[in-house]
Short mmCIF file of C-alpha atoms in Angstrom, two decimals:
data_model
loop_
_atom_site.label_atom_id
_atom_site.label_comp_id
_atom_site.label_asym_id
_atom_site.label_seq_id
_atom_site.Cartn_x
_atom_site.Cartn_y
_atom_site.Cartn_z
CA MET X 1 159.26 100.92 122.89
CA ARG X 2 157.53 103.32 120.52
CA GLU X 3 156.79 106.76 121.91
CA LEU X 4 153.66 108.80 121.31
CA HIS X 5 152.53 112.08 122.55
CA PHE X 6 148.68 112.64 122.85
CA VAL X 7 147.62 116.35 123.18
CA ILE X 8 144.09 116.46 124.70
CA PRO X 9 142.30 119.42 126.47
CA GLY X 10 140.17 118.88 129.48
CA ASP X 11 139.44 115.71 131.50
CA LEU X 12 140.24 112.38 129.74
CA ASP X 13 137.53 110.68 131.88
CA THR X 14 134.76 112.95 130.43
CA LEU X 15 131.87 110.71 129.30
CA THR X 16 131.36 112.17 125.85
CA GLY X 17 132.04 110.32 122.53
CA GLY X 18 135.27 112.20 121.62
CA TYR X 19 136.81 111.58 125.05
CA ILE X 20 135.73 107.96 125.21
CA TYR X 21 137.36 107.39 121.79
CA ASP X 22 140.63 109.11 122.92
CA LYS X 23 140.82 107.10 126.10
CA TYR X 24 140.24 103.77 124.48
CA ILE X 25 143.02 104.65 121.98
CA LEU X 26 145.32 105.86 124.62
CA ASP X 27 144.75 102.85 126.95
CA GLY X 28 144.89 100.37 124.05
CA LEU X 29 148.18 101.55 122.66
CA SER X 30 149.70 101.73 126.18
CA GLY X 31 148.64 98.14 126.64
CA ARG X 32 150.48 97.15 123.49
CA GLY X 33 153.77 98.55 124.64
CA TRP X 34 153.66 102.12 123.33
CA ASP X 35 155.03 104.79 125.62
CA VAL X 36 152.01 107.07 125.49
CA LYS X 37 152.59 110.52 127.13
CA CYS X 38 149.42 112.29 127.65
CA GLU X 39 149.81 116.11 127.38
CA LEU X 40 146.68 117.45 129.03
CA LEU X 41 145.67 120.95 128.24
CA ALA X 42 143.19 123.26 130.03
CA ASN X 43 139.48 122.55 129.70
CA THR X 44 138.89 125.91 128.04
CA PHE X 45 139.49 124.65 124.53
CA PRO X 46 138.36 125.28 121.88
CA PHE X 47 138.03 128.75 123.28
CA PRO X 48 141.30 128.93 125.22
CA ARG X 49 142.36 131.84 127.42
CA SER X 50 145.65 133.44 126.27
CA ASN X 51 147.59 131.89 129.08
CA ASP X 52 146.12 128.47 128.36
CA LEU X 53 147.09 128.81 124.76
CA GLU X 54 150.54 129.84 125.72
CA GLU X 55 150.97 126.95 128.08
CA ALA X 56 149.75 124.42 125.43
CA SER X 57 152.23 125.94 122.82
CA GLN X 58 155.02 125.52 125.31
CA LYS X 59 154.12 121.89 125.92
CA ILE X 60 154.27 121.19 122.18
CA GLY X 61 157.56 123.03 121.93
CA LYS X 62 159.10 120.75 124.47
CA ILE X 63 158.21 117.50 122.64
CA PRO X 64 161.42 115.84 121.25
CA ASP X 65 162.12 116.09 117.53
CA ASP X 66 160.72 113.34 115.27
CA SER X 67 158.10 112.38 117.87
CA ILE X 68 154.62 111.43 116.82
CA VAL X 69 152.11 113.80 118.23
CA ILE X 70 148.34 113.22 117.95
CA ILE X 71 146.41 116.43 118.59
CA ASP X 72 142.73 116.09 119.46
CA GLY X 73 140.37 118.15 117.24
CA LEU X 74 139.18 120.32 120.15
CA ALA X 75 142.73 121.80 120.33
CA LEU X 76 143.81 121.65 116.60
CA ALA X 77 142.36 124.85 115.34
CA PRO X 78 143.38 127.05 118.31
CA LEU X 79 146.94 125.70 118.15
CA ALA X 80 147.30 126.33 114.33
CA GLU X 81 150.37 128.43 114.87
CA SER X 82 152.13 125.82 116.93
CA VAL X 83 151.23 123.05 114.47
CA GLU X 84 152.72 125.09 111.63
CA LYS X 85 155.80 126.09 113.71
CA HIS X 86 156.63 122.48 114.71
CA SER X 87 155.32 120.56 111.66
CA LYS X 88 158.90 120.05 110.20
CA ARG X 89 160.37 118.56 113.28
CA LEU X 90 157.36 116.57 114.63
CA LEU X 91 154.97 113.97 112.92
CA VAL X 92 151.77 115.78 113.77
CA VAL X 93 148.62 113.79 113.47
CA GLY X 94 145.31 115.60 113.72
CA LEU X 95 142.47 113.53 115.20
CA VAL X 96 139.16 115.14 113.97
CA HIS X 97 135.95 113.89 115.36
CA HIS X 98 134.06 116.60 113.41
CA PRO X 99 135.06 120.08 112.25
CA LEU X 100 134.68 122.64 114.97
CA ALA X 101 132.93 125.01 112.52
CA GLU X 102 130.03 122.54 112.45
CA GLU X 103 129.20 123.20 116.08
CA THR X 104 125.65 124.77 116.58
CA GLY X 105 125.44 128.17 118.27
CA LEU X 106 128.57 129.80 116.93
CA THR X 107 128.49 133.32 115.67
CA ALA X 108 129.35 133.95 112.06
CA ALA X 109 132.73 135.37 113.13
CA GLN X 110 133.47 132.27 115.36
CA LYS X 111 132.49 129.88 112.46
CA SER X 112 134.80 131.73 110.02
CA GLN X 113 137.68 131.74 112.35
CA PHE X 114 137.32 128.02 113.11
CA GLU X 115 137.25 127.21 109.39
CA ILE X 116 140.26 129.37 108.65
CA ARG X 117 142.36 128.12 111.52
CA GLU X 118 141.38 124.41 111.12
CA ARG X 119 142.26 124.60 107.54
CA ARG X 120 145.69 126.03 108.47
CA ALA X 121 146.27 123.41 111.15
CA LEU X 122 145.22 120.49 108.98
CA GLY X 123 147.40 121.70 106.09
CA ALA X 124 150.41 121.62 108.31
CA CYS X 125 149.59 118.12 109.77
CA THR X 126 151.60 115.07 108.54
CA HIS X 127 148.51 113.04 108.67
CA VAL X 128 144.81 113.16 109.71
CA ILE X 129 142.67 110.58 111.33
CA VAL X 130 138.89 111.02 111.33
CA THR X 131 136.08 108.89 112.89
CA SER X 132 133.86 108.66 109.88
CA SER X 133 133.88 108.54 106.13
CA THR X 134 131.56 111.56 106.20
CA THR X 135 134.20 113.70 108.04
CA ALA X 136 136.78 112.57 105.65
CA ALA X 137 134.73 113.74 102.71
CA THR X 138 134.11 117.03 104.42
CA LEU X 139 137.84 117.68 105.14
CA THR X 140 138.69 116.86 101.58
CA ARG X 141 135.90 118.99 100.01
CA ASP X 142 135.89 121.97 102.36
CA TYR X 143 139.31 122.03 104.02
CA GLY X 144 141.56 120.99 101.20
CA VAL X 145 142.99 117.89 102.88
CA PRO X 146 144.20 115.28 100.23
CA ARG X 147 142.17 112.09 100.76
CA LYS X 148 145.47 110.10 100.76
CA ASN X 149 146.46 112.06 103.94
CA ILE X 150 143.35 110.90 105.79
CA ASP X 151 142.65 107.55 107.52
CA VAL X 152 139.09 106.75 108.66
CA ILE X 153 139.13 104.87 111.91
CA GLU X 154 135.59 104.50 113.27
CA PRO X 155 134.78 104.15 116.91
CA GLY X 156 134.20 100.65 118.39
CA VAL X 157 131.45 99.44 120.61
CA GLY X 158 131.91 97.43 123.80
CA GLU X 159 129.73 94.51 124.91
CA MET X 160 126.20 95.86 125.23
CA PRO X 161 123.23 94.23 126.96
CA ILE X 162 120.30 93.27 124.79
CA SER X 163 117.35 95.59 125.25
CA VAL X 164 114.10 94.13 126.66
CA GLY X 165 112.28 97.47 126.66
CA SER X 166 110.31 99.05 129.37
CA GLY X 167 108.12 96.00 129.87
CA THR X 168 105.04 98.20 130.15
CA SER X 169 102.50 99.87 127.85
CA SER X 170 104.51 103.10 128.13
CA LEU X 171 107.43 103.24 125.65
CA SER X 172 110.75 104.22 127.12
CA LEU X 173 112.69 106.74 125.01
CA LEU X 174 116.44 107.46 125.43
CA CYS X 175 118.41 110.58 124.19
CA VAL X 176 122.10 110.60 124.96
CA GLY X 177 124.20 113.79 124.57
CA THR X 178 125.56 116.80 126.47
CA LEU X 179 122.96 119.50 126.69
CA THR X 180 124.44 121.83 124.13
CA PRO X 181 122.73 123.63 121.25
CA ARG X 182 124.07 121.16 118.66
CA LYS X 183 122.08 118.28 120.27
CA GLY X 184 118.75 119.83 119.55
CA HIS X 185 116.95 118.89 122.74
CA LYS X 186 114.38 121.67 122.28
CA VAL X 187 113.38 120.28 118.87
CA LEU X 188 112.93 116.78 120.42
CA LEU X 189 110.86 118.16 123.33
CA THR X 190 108.68 120.06 120.85
CA ALA X 191 108.03 117.01 118.88
CA LEU X 192 107.20 114.91 121.96
CA ALA X 193 104.89 117.57 123.36
CA SER X 194 102.66 117.15 120.32
CA LEU X 195 102.47 113.36 121.07
CA ARG X 196 101.44 113.65 124.73
CA MET X 197 98.33 111.56 123.91
CA PHE X 198 100.67 108.53 123.58
CA PRO X 199 102.19 106.74 126.53
CA TRP X 200 105.94 107.54 126.55
CA THR X 201 108.75 108.68 128.97
CA LEU X 202 112.01 110.22 127.95
CA THR X 203 115.32 109.83 129.73
CA CYS X 204 117.99 112.43 128.65
CA VAL X 205 121.53 111.33 129.64
CA GLY X 206 124.27 113.85 129.26
CA ASP X 207 126.31 116.54 131.09
CA LEU X 208 124.15 119.17 132.50
CA GLY X 209 126.97 121.50 133.58
CA ARG X 210 129.08 122.02 130.62
CA ASP X 211 126.74 124.51 128.98
CA LYS X 212 124.66 125.58 131.98
CA GLN X 213 122.74 128.17 130.06
CA THR X 214 121.50 125.61 127.43
CA SER X 215 120.85 123.01 130.21
CA VAL X 216 118.60 125.39 132.22
CA CYS X 217 116.89 126.57 129.20
CA VAL X 218 116.07 123.07 128.03
CA GLN X 219 114.74 121.96 131.35
CA ASN X 220 112.60 125.05 131.70
CA TYR X 221 111.30 124.48 128.17
CA ALA X 222 110.14 120.94 129.17
CA ALA X 223 108.35 122.48 132.08
CA LYS X 224 106.76 125.10 129.88
CA LEU X 225 105.58 122.36 127.51
CA GLY X 226 104.06 120.56 130.40
CA ILE X 227 106.18 117.30 129.87
CA LEU X 228 108.66 117.69 132.60
CA ASN X 229 106.95 114.98 134.66
CA ARG X 230 107.57 112.59 131.75
CA THR X 231 111.15 113.68 131.12
CA CYS X 232 114.17 112.61 133.24
CA PHE X 233 117.35 114.79 132.94
CA ALA X 234 119.69 112.16 134.40
CA GLY X 235 123.09 113.94 133.82
CA THR X 236 126.16 111.81 133.01
CA LEU X 237 126.00 108.13 134.00
CA SER X 238 128.74 105.53 134.41
CA THR X 239 129.15 102.76 131.92
CA SER X 240 127.59 100.14 134.17
CA LYS X 241 124.51 102.41 134.88
CA MET X 242 124.19 103.12 131.11
CA GLY X 243 124.13 99.29 130.57
CA GLY X 244 120.87 99.25 132.76
CA VAL X 245 119.36 102.16 130.88
CA PHE X 246 119.94 100.59 127.42
CA ARG X 247 118.48 97.35 128.63
CA CYS X 248 115.17 99.19 129.53
CA THR X 249 114.93 101.32 126.40
CA ASP X 250 112.43 100.86 123.62
CA LEU X 251 113.62 103.61 121.20
CA PHE X 252 116.76 105.74 120.99
CA VAL X 253 115.99 109.35 119.79
CA SER X 254 118.24 112.13 118.59
CA ALA X 255 117.57 115.56 117.15
CA SER X 256 121.13 116.56 116.83
CA TYR X 257 122.15 119.28 114.16
CA TYR X 258 125.38 117.42 113.49
CA GLU X 259 127.25 114.18 114.38
CA GLY X 260 130.71 113.30 113.33
CA TYR X 261 129.77 109.64 114.02
CA GLY X 262 127.20 109.04 116.66
CA MET X 263 128.73 106.74 119.23
CA ALA X 264 125.67 106.70 121.55
CA ILE X 265 123.57 105.72 118.40
CA ALA X 266 126.02 102.87 117.68
CA GLU X 267 125.76 101.64 121.28
CA ALA X 268 121.92 101.66 121.04
CA LEU X 269 122.01 99.60 117.91
CA ALA X 270 124.45 97.21 119.55
CA SER X 271 121.79 96.81 122.24
CA GLY X 272 119.18 96.01 119.59
CA ILE X 273 117.41 99.43 120.03
CA PRO X 274 115.76 101.00 117.00
CA VAL X 275 116.51 104.71 116.29
CA VAL X 276 114.58 107.81 115.32
CA ALA X 277 117.12 110.48 114.46
CA THR X 278 118.10 113.56 112.32
CA GLY X 279 119.91 112.31 109.25
CA VAL X 280 122.96 114.55 109.75
CA GLY X 281 126.62 114.20 109.35
CA ALA X 282 127.61 110.51 109.71
CA VAL X 283 124.22 109.35 111.00
CA PRO X 284 122.90 107.95 107.72
CA VAL X 285 126.04 105.82 107.61
CA THR X 286 125.80 104.76 111.20
CA VAL X 287 122.10 103.91 111.08
CA PRO X 288 120.95 101.30 108.53
CA GLU X 289 117.57 101.89 106.88
CA LYS X 290 116.26 98.66 108.43
CA ALA X 291 116.95 99.83 111.87
CA GLY X 292 115.70 103.47 112.08
CA LEU X 293 113.93 106.43 110.68
CA LEU X 294 115.78 109.60 109.79
CA VAL X 295 114.40 113.11 109.47
CA PRO X 296 115.82 116.55 108.64
CA ALA X 297 117.47 118.52 111.35
CA GLY X 298 115.57 121.33 113.09
CA ASP X 299 112.19 120.00 111.93
CA SER X 300 110.06 119.13 114.92
CA ARG X 301 107.07 118.20 112.83
CA ALA X 302 109.01 115.69 110.74
CA LEU X 303 110.47 114.39 114.01
CA ALA X 304 107.06 114.06 115.52
CA SER X 305 105.70 112.36 112.43
CA ALA X 306 108.49 109.72 112.53
CA LEU X 307 107.86 109.26 116.33
CA ARG X 308 104.05 108.97 115.76
CA ARG X 309 104.65 106.16 113.27
CA PHE X 310 106.81 104.32 115.77
CA PHE X 311 104.14 104.74 118.42
CA TYR X 312 101.17 103.91 116.27
CA GLU X 313 102.47 101.21 113.96
CA PRO X 314 103.27 97.95 115.67
CA ARG X 315 104.56 96.31 112.52
CA LEU X 316 107.01 99.02 111.92
CA ARG X 317 108.11 99.05 115.51
CA TYR X 318 108.79 95.27 115.36
CA ARG X 319 110.53 95.55 111.94
CA LEU X 320 112.95 98.34 113.16
CA LYS X 321 113.58 96.36 116.27
CA GLY X 322 114.51 93.28 114.30
CA GLY X 323 116.82 95.45 112.10
CA ALA X 324 118.48 96.94 115.13
CA ARG X 325 119.07 93.44 116.61
CA GLY X 326 120.65 92.45 113.35
CA CYS X 327 123.19 95.23 113.84
CA ARG X 328 124.55 93.43 116.90
CA LEU X 329 126.16 90.88 114.51
CA VAL X 330 128.43 93.47 113.01
CA ARG X 331 129.64 95.22 116.14
CA ARG X 332 133.19 96.67 115.74
CA SER X 333 135.30 95.98 118.86
CA TRP X 334 137.52 98.61 120.45
CA SER X 335 140.47 96.21 119.98
CA THR X 336 140.03 96.33 116.27
CA VAL X 337 139.96 100.13 116.45
CA VAL X 338 143.30 100.12 118.32
CA ASP X 339 144.73 97.68 115.70
CA CYS X 340 143.78 100.17 112.95
CA MET X 341 145.27 103.08 114.91
CA GLU X 342 148.56 101.18 115.62
CA GLU X 343 148.85 100.24 111.89
CA THR X 344 148.35 103.80 110.79
CA LEU X 345 150.97 105.15 113.17
CA ILE X 346 153.51 102.41 112.20
CA ASN X 347 152.98 103.11 108.57
CA LEU X 348 153.34 106.89 109.27
CA THR X 349 156.88 106.39 110.75
CA LYS X 350 157.85 104.07 107.80
CA ASN X 351 156.90 106.73 105.29
CA GLU X 352 158.86 109.47 106.89
#
């Protein structure tokens, strides 16, 4: 039985893209006979308290020599010293969903510290796994990680219901993402407020409690714009409930400032739902031109223009919907993702 230690901060059942990816990998490898030991850290990462950081360092210090250790990107930079200290006796694999320095809302000092510490941690890793080719290019260009030391293992998509839309004259829009500055909810609301003459409703799915300040700010902003009655802040939803939401959605929308991959976007496409989003990070790779419209980040006017086209041009709407339905044919299963991860880990042990 192969042994693997998976270092993850917070609650593994958290319904965000990174945690969903980690859980599929962990469960998939366990189901294939791997002895996966989940080393759960405090939920304060990537800004751990000193005692949380010390506890995490102690956990890594107790992992037996020559073990494979996957460290999730949320913990990688804060644990730079531990990674460097134990890199000679452990096979440390960094799992990077996107560089922490790309998070919106950081101070200049925080961004600089993340860049410095993540570069140190990545430099000490035996290998690095990323969830998109875009992130791989970023790590090679900006963090000095040799491309040969990186494997790209994109997320999978489960079985998704085919969208039938709202079934009414009012278009049903869906935005999925924790209410944090990076997700750009205020930009989206600004764009939609300028299109109040069109019949639409917006459902925002995502954790309302992780960043309470941003959550309250966004909901108050919707009220200030006079569109709160057309906007539902649903919080986190289970997989089964999300299936029902996708089924009734006409358009997936995202105003994010950065996406390491965009798992919710991939799920929307797998449901045959067209996309209007910001062309940031890996989104241009995730969204085919035939299935969506992409605009610059932070530009509410450009986003409003793209949405207006979708509302006002039936031919465009039908064309994008057809393109999105075509994406269902190239859906990547989670089983395939686990295959790739297992192959990478096996090859890593052979090369050591």
